[in-house]
Every structure is written in C-alpha cells, then in structure tokens.
mmCIF file of C-alpha atoms and ligand atoms in Angstrom:
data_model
loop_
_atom_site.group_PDB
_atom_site.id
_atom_site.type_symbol
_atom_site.label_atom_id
_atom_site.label_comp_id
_atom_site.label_asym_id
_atom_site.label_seq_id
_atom_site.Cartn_x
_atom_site.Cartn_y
_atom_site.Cartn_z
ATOM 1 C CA UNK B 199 110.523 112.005 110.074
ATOM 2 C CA UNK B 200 108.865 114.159 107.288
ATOM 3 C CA UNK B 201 108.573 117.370 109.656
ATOM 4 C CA UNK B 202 111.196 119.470 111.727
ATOM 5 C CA UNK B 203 111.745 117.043 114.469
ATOM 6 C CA UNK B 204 112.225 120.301 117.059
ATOM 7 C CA UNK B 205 108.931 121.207 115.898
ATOM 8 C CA UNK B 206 107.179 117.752 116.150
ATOM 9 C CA UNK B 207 108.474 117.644 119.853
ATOM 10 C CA UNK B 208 107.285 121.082 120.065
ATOM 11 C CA UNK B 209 103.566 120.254 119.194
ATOM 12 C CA UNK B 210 103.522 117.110 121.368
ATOM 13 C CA UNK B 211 104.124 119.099 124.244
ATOM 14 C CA UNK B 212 101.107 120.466 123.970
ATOM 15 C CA UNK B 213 99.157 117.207 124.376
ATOM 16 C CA UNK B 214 97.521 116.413 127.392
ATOM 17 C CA UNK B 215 97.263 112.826 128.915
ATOM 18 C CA UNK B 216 94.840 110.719 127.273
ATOM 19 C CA UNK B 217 94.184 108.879 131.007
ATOM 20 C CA UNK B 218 95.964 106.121 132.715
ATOM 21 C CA UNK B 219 95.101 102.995 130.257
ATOM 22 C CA UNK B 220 95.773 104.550 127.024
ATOM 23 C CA UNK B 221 99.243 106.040 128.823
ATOM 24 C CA UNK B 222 99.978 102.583 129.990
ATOM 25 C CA UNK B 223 99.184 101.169 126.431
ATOM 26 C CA UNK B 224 101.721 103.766 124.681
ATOM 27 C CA UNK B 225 103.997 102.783 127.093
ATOM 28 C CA UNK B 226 103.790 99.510 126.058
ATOM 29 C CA UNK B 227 103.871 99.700 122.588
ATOM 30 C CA UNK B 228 106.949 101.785 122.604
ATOM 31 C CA UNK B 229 108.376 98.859 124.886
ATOM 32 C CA UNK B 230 107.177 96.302 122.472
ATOM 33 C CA UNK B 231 107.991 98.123 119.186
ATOM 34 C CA UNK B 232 104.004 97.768 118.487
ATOM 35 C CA UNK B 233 103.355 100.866 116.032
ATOM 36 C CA UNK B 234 100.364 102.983 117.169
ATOM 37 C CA UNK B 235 99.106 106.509 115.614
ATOM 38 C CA UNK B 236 101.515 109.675 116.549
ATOM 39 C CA UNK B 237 100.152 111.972 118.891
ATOM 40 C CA UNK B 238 99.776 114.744 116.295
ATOM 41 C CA UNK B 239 97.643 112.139 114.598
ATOM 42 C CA UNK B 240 95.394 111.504 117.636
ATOM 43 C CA UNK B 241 94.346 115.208 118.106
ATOM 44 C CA UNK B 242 93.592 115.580 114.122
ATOM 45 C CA UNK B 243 91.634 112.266 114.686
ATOM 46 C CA UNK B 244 89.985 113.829 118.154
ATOM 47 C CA UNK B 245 88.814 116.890 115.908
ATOM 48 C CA UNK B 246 87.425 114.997 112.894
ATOM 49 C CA UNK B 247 85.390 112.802 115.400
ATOM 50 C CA UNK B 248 84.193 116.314 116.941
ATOM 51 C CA UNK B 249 83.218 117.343 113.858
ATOM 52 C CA UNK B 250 81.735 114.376 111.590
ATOM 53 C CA UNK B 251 79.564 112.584 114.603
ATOM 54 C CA UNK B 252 80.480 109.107 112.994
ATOM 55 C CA UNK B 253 77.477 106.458 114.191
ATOM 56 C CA UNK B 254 79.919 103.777 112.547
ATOM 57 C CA UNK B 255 83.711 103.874 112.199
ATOM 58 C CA UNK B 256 85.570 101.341 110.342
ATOM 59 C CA UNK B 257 89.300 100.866 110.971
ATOM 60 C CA UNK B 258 91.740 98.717 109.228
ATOM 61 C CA UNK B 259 94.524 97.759 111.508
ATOM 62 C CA UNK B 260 93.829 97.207 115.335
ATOM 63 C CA UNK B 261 97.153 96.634 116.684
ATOM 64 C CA UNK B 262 96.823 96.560 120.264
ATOM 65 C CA UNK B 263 93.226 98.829 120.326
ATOM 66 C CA UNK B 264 94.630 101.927 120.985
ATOM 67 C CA UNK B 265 93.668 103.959 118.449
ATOM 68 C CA UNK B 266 89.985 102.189 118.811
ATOM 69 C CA UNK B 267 89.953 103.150 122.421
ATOM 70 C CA UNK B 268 90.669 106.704 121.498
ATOM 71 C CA UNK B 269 88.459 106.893 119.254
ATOM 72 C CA UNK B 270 85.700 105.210 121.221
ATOM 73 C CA UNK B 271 86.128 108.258 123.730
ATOM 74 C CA UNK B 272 85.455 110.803 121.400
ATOM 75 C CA UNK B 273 82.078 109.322 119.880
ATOM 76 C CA UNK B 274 78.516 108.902 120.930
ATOM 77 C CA UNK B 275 77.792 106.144 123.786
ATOM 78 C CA UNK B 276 75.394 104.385 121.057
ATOM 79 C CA UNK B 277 78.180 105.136 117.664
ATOM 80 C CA UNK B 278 80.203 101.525 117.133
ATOM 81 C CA UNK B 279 84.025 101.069 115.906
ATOM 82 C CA UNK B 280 84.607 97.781 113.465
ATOM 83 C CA UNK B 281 88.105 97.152 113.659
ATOM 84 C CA UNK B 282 90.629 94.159 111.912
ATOM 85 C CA UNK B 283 93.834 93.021 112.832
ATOM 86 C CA UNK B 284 95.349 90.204 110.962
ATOM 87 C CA UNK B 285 98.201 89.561 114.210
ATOM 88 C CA UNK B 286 97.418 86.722 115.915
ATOM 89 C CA UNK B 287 99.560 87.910 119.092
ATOM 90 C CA UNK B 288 97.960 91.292 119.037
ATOM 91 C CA UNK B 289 94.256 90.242 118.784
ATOM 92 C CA UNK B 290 94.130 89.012 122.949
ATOM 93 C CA UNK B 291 95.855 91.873 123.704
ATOM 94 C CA UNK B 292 93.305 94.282 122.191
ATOM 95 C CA UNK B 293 90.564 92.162 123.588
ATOM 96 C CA UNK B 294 91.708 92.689 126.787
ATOM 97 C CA UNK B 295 92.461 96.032 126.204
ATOM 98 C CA UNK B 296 88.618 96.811 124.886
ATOM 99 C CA UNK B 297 87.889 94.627 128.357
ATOM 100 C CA UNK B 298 89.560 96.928 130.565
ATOM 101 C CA UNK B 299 88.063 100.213 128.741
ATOM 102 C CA UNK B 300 84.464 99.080 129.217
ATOM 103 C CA UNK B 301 83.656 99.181 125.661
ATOM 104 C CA UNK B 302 83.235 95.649 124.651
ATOM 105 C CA UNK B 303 79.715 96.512 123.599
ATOM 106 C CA UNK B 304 81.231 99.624 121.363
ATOM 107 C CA UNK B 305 84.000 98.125 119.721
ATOM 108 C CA UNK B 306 83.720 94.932 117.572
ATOM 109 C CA UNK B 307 87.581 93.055 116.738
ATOM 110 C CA UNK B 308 87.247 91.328 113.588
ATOM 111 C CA UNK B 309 90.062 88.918 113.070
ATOM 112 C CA UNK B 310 91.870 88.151 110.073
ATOM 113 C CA UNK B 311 92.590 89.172 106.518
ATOM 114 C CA UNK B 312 91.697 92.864 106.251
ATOM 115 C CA UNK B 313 91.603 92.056 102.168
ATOM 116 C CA UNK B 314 89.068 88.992 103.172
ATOM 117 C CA UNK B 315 86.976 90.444 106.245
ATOM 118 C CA UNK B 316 86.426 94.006 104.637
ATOM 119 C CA UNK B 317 84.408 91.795 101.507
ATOM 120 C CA UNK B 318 81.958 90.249 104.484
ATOM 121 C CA UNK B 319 81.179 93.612 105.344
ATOM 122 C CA UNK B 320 77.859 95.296 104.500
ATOM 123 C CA UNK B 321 77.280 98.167 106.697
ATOM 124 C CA UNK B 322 77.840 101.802 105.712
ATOM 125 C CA UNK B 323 80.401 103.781 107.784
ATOM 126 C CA UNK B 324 80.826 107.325 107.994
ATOM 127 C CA UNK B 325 84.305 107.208 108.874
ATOM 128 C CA UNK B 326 86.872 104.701 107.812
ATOM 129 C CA UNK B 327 90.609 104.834 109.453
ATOM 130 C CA UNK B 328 92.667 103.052 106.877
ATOM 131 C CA UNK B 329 95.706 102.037 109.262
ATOM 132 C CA UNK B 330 96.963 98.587 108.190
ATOM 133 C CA UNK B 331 100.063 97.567 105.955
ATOM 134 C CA UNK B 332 100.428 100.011 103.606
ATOM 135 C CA UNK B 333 101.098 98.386 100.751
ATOM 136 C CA UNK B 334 97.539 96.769 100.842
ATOM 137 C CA UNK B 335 95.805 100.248 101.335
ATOM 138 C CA UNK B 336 95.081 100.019 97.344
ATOM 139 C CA UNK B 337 93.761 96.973 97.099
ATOM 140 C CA UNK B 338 91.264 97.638 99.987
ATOM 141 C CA UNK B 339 89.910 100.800 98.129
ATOM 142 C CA UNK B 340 87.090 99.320 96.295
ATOM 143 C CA UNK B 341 85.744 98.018 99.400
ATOM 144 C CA UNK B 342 86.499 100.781 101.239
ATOM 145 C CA UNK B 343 84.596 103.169 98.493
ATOM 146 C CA UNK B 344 81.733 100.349 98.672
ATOM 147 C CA UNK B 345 81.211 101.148 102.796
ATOM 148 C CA UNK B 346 81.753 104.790 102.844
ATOM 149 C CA UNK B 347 78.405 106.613 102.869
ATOM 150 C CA UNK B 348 78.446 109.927 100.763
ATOM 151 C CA UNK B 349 79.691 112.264 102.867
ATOM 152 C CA UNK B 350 81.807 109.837 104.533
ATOM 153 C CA UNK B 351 85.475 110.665 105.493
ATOM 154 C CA UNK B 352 88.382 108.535 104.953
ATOM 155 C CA UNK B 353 91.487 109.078 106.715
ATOM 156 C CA UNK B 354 94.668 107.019 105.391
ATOM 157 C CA UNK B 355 98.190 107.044 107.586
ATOM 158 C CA UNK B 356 101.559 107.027 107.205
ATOM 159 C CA UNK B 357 101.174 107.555 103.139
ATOM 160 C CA UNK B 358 104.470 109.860 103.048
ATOM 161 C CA UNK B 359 106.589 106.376 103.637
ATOM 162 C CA UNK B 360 109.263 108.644 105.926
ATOM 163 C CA UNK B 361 109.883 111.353 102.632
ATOM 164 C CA UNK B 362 110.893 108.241 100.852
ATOM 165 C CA UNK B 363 107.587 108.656 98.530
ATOM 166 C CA UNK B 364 109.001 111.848 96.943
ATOM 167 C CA UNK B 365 112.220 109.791 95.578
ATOM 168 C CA UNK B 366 112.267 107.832 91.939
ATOM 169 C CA UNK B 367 111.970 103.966 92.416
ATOM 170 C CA UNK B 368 115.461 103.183 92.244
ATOM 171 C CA UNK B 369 116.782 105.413 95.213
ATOM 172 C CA UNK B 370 114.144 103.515 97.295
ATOM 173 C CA UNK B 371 115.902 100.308 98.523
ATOM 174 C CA UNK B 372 114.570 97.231 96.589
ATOM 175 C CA UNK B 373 113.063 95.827 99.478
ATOM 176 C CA UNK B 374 110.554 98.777 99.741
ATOM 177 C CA UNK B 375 109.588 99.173 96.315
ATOM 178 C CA UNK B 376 106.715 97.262 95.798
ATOM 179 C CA UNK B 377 105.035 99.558 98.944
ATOM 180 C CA UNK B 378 106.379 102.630 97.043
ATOM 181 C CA UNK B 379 104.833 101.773 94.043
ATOM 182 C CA UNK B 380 101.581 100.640 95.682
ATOM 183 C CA UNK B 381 101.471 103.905 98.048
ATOM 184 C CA UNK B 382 101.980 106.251 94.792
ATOM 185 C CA UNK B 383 99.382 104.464 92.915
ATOM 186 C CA UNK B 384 96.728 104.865 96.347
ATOM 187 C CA UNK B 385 97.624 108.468 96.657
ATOM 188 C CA UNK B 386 96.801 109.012 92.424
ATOM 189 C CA UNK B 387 93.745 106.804 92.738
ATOM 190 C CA UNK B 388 92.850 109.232 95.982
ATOM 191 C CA UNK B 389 93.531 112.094 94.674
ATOM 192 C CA UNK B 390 91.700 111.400 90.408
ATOM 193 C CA UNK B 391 88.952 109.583 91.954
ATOM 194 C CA UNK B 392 85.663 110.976 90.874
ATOM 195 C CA UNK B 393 84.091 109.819 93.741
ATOM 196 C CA UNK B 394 86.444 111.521 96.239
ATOM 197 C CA UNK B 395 87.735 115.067 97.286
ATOM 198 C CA UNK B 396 91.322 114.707 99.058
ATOM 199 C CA UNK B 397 93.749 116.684 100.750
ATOM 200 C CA UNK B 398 97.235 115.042 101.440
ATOM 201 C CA UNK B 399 98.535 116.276 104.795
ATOM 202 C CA UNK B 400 102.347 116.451 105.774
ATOM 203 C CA UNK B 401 102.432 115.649 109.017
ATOM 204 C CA UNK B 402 103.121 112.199 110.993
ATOM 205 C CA UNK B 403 104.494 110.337 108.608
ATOM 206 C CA UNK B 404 101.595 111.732 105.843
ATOM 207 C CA UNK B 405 97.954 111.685 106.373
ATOM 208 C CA UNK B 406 95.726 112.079 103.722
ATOM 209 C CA UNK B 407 91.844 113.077 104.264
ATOM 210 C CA UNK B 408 89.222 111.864 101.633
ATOM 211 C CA UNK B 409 85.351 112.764 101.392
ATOM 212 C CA UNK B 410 83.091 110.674 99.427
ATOM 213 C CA UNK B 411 80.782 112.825 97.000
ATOM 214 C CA UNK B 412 77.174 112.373 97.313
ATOM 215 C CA UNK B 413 75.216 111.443 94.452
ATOM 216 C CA UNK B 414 73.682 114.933 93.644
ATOM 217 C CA UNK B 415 77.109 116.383 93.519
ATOM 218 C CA UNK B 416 78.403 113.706 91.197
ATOM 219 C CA UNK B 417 75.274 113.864 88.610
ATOM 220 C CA UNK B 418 75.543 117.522 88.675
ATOM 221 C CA UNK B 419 79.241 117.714 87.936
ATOM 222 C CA UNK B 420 79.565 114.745 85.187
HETATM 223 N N1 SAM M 611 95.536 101.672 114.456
HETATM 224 C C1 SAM M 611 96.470 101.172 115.442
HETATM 225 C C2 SAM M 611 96.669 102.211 116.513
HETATM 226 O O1 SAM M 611 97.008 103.358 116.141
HETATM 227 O O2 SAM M 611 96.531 101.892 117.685
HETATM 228 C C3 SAM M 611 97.813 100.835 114.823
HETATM 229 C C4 SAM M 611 97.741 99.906 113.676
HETATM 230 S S1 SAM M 611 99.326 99.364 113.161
HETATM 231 C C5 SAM M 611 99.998 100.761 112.413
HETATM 232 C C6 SAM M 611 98.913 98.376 111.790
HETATM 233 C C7 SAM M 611 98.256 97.053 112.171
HETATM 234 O O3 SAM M 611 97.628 96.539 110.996
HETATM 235 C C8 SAM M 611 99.231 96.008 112.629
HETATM 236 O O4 SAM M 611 98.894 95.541 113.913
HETATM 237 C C9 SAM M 611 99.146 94.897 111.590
HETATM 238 O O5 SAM M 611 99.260 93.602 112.135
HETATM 239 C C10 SAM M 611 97.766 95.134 111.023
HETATM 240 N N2 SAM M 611 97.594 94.682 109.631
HETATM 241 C C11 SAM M 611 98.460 94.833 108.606
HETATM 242 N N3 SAM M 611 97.946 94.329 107.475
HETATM 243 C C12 SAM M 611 96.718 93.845 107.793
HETATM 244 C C13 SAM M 611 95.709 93.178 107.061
HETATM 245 N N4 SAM M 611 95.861 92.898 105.760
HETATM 246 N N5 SAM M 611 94.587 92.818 107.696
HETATM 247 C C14 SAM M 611 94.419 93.073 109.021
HETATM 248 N N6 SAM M 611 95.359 93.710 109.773
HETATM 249 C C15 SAM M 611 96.484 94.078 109.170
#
C-alpha cells in the first residue's frame, strides 16, 4: 500500500454502495482473489466519466466485468465499452455478469490476446482504461496512441507496483524485474511523449492520467 493505510480506510468510508450486483461481484472477487479496481479508483473513474462524456471506452483487462459495469452506469445509454480479457475462466463469468446488468448491447467482451485483439481494432475511443498485466502496458502503447482521439484520456492502474517502482533494480526481487523495468520505461514514455500530457497520481496502487494532444496544439508547439 503506497498511501497511509488509516487514511485509505478513511476515504473508503465515504463510498456509498454501488447496488446489489456490483456488491455481490466485489464480494466475490475478494473471495476468489480476482483483482478488481480499488474503490478510491472507482470514484476518480466515476468523475472522469462525468466529465469527458466518452461515446467509446476501451479497456484492457475485463476480469470479471466489474469495472465495465461501473463504468457502463456512469455513461450515456447509446456510449459503448470494448473490453479484453485474455482468462479463459473469467470470460463466462463476465458474460454473465454483463447478462445480469442488462447491458449486453453496451458492453462488447473481446477475448484473447490484449497485444493481438487491440491490432484488429479500428475505432477511435475517447477513453481508454489500461488495466491488464502490467508489464504489457508498454507494448500496448502504440496501439493505444493509434485509438485515442485527440483529446482522448488515458487512464493506466496500478503503475506505482506497491512503492516498489521507486527502488533500484536490484532491491526489487528478480522475479519482478522485468515488470519494473517495463513499468519505468511506460511511465518515461508517458510522461516524454509528445503526443501526451500526464499526471502520475499516488493513490491505489498509482494511477496515472494521460491526454492526447490535438493536432493544432502539436503543430503549434513543434
Ligand atoms: N478492470 C477489471 C476490474 O477492475 O474489474 C480488473 C482487471 S484485472 C486487474 C486484470 C485483468 O487483465 C485480468 O483478468 C487478466 O487476466 C487480464 N489480462 C492480463 N493481461 C492481458 C492481456 N495481455 N490481454 C487480455 N487480458 C489480459
């Protein structure tokens, strides 16, 4: 945990219930160790969807829907989610889960390869949720940058790696240093991209927020 864990609890006090099926559906990730966004995550989310209007969100990483569902609430009747989930025993459980929400017609579950579905992909988003291993996050940014319209937000979670990104290669354990490596690399390429404006957030376990420059802004600025 990157932030005062008194004041985490603290903050998620404040949160209301998000209804019975996305209750139930924390519930049972917590029961089946499924990771899902942290609730300080879900009202930044709630506010950025309140703000940008998204007609077409992209996420990377389904998991069981949850985050899709939640998102779903907060947007237009007529605005669609893409999501992709490479785990084969959480796909039917999403389905079902995008099933019992009613929004089968909102939410579209793309199986497979996020690295291999995200290259099939032609239609600009205005919101991309980048929420999938994170050591891949880097090698979906090209894509990523090729779908989000100017003006287009991307939010990417859990870059902070639990603190563990602030420490020198060798104090990481070796089994996480290809991620750490990757994850500094993603937050340089966010942060020097001329394309992008980005703010890295300490909170969760490390959000960062992107915008993609329009055109004007770029020619003006070169
Ligand atoms: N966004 C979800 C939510 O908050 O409800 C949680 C997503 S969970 C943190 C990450 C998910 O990404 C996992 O279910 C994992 O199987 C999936 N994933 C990881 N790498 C992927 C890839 N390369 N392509 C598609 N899905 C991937």
């Amino acid at each position: 945990m990157i932030v005062n864990e008194r004041i985490v609890s603290y903050i998620h006090s404040l949160e209301k219930s998000n209804g019975p099926l996305l209750d139930e559906m924390e519930a049972y990730a917590k029961e089946n160790r499924v990771p899902i966004i942290r609730k300080e995550v879900e009202s930044f989310l709630r506010v950025l969807l309140e703000m940008q209007h998204p007609t077409h969100i992209l996420e990377l990483g389904t998991a069981i829907g949850y985050s899709a569902i939640l998102m779903g609430g907060c947007i237009d009747e007529n605005s669609r989610i893409t999501t992709i989930e490479n785990y084969e025993k959480r796909i039917p459980v999403a389905r079902k889960n995008f099933e019992r929400a009613g929004r089968m017609q909102q939410i579209t579950l793309l199986e497979g390869d996020a690295a291999v579905r995200l290259k099939e992909l032609t239609e600009p988003c205005d919101l991309i949720f980048m929420d999938a291993a994170k050591g891949q996050y880097i090698h979906f940014m090209d894509d990523v940058l090729r779908l989000l319209k100017p003006g287009g937000i991307l939010v990417s979670d859990n870059v902070l790696q639990d603190g563990d990104i602030i420490e020198s290669r060798f104090a990481v354990t070796r089994r996480n240093r290809t991620i750490h490596k990757r994850m500094r690399d993603y937050l340089y390429q966010l942060t020097h991209h001329e394309e992008l404006r980005t703010s890295v957030l300490p909170f969760g376990d490390g959000v960062t927020v992107s915008v993609k420059l329009g055109k004007e802004f770029l020619k003006q600025n070169r």
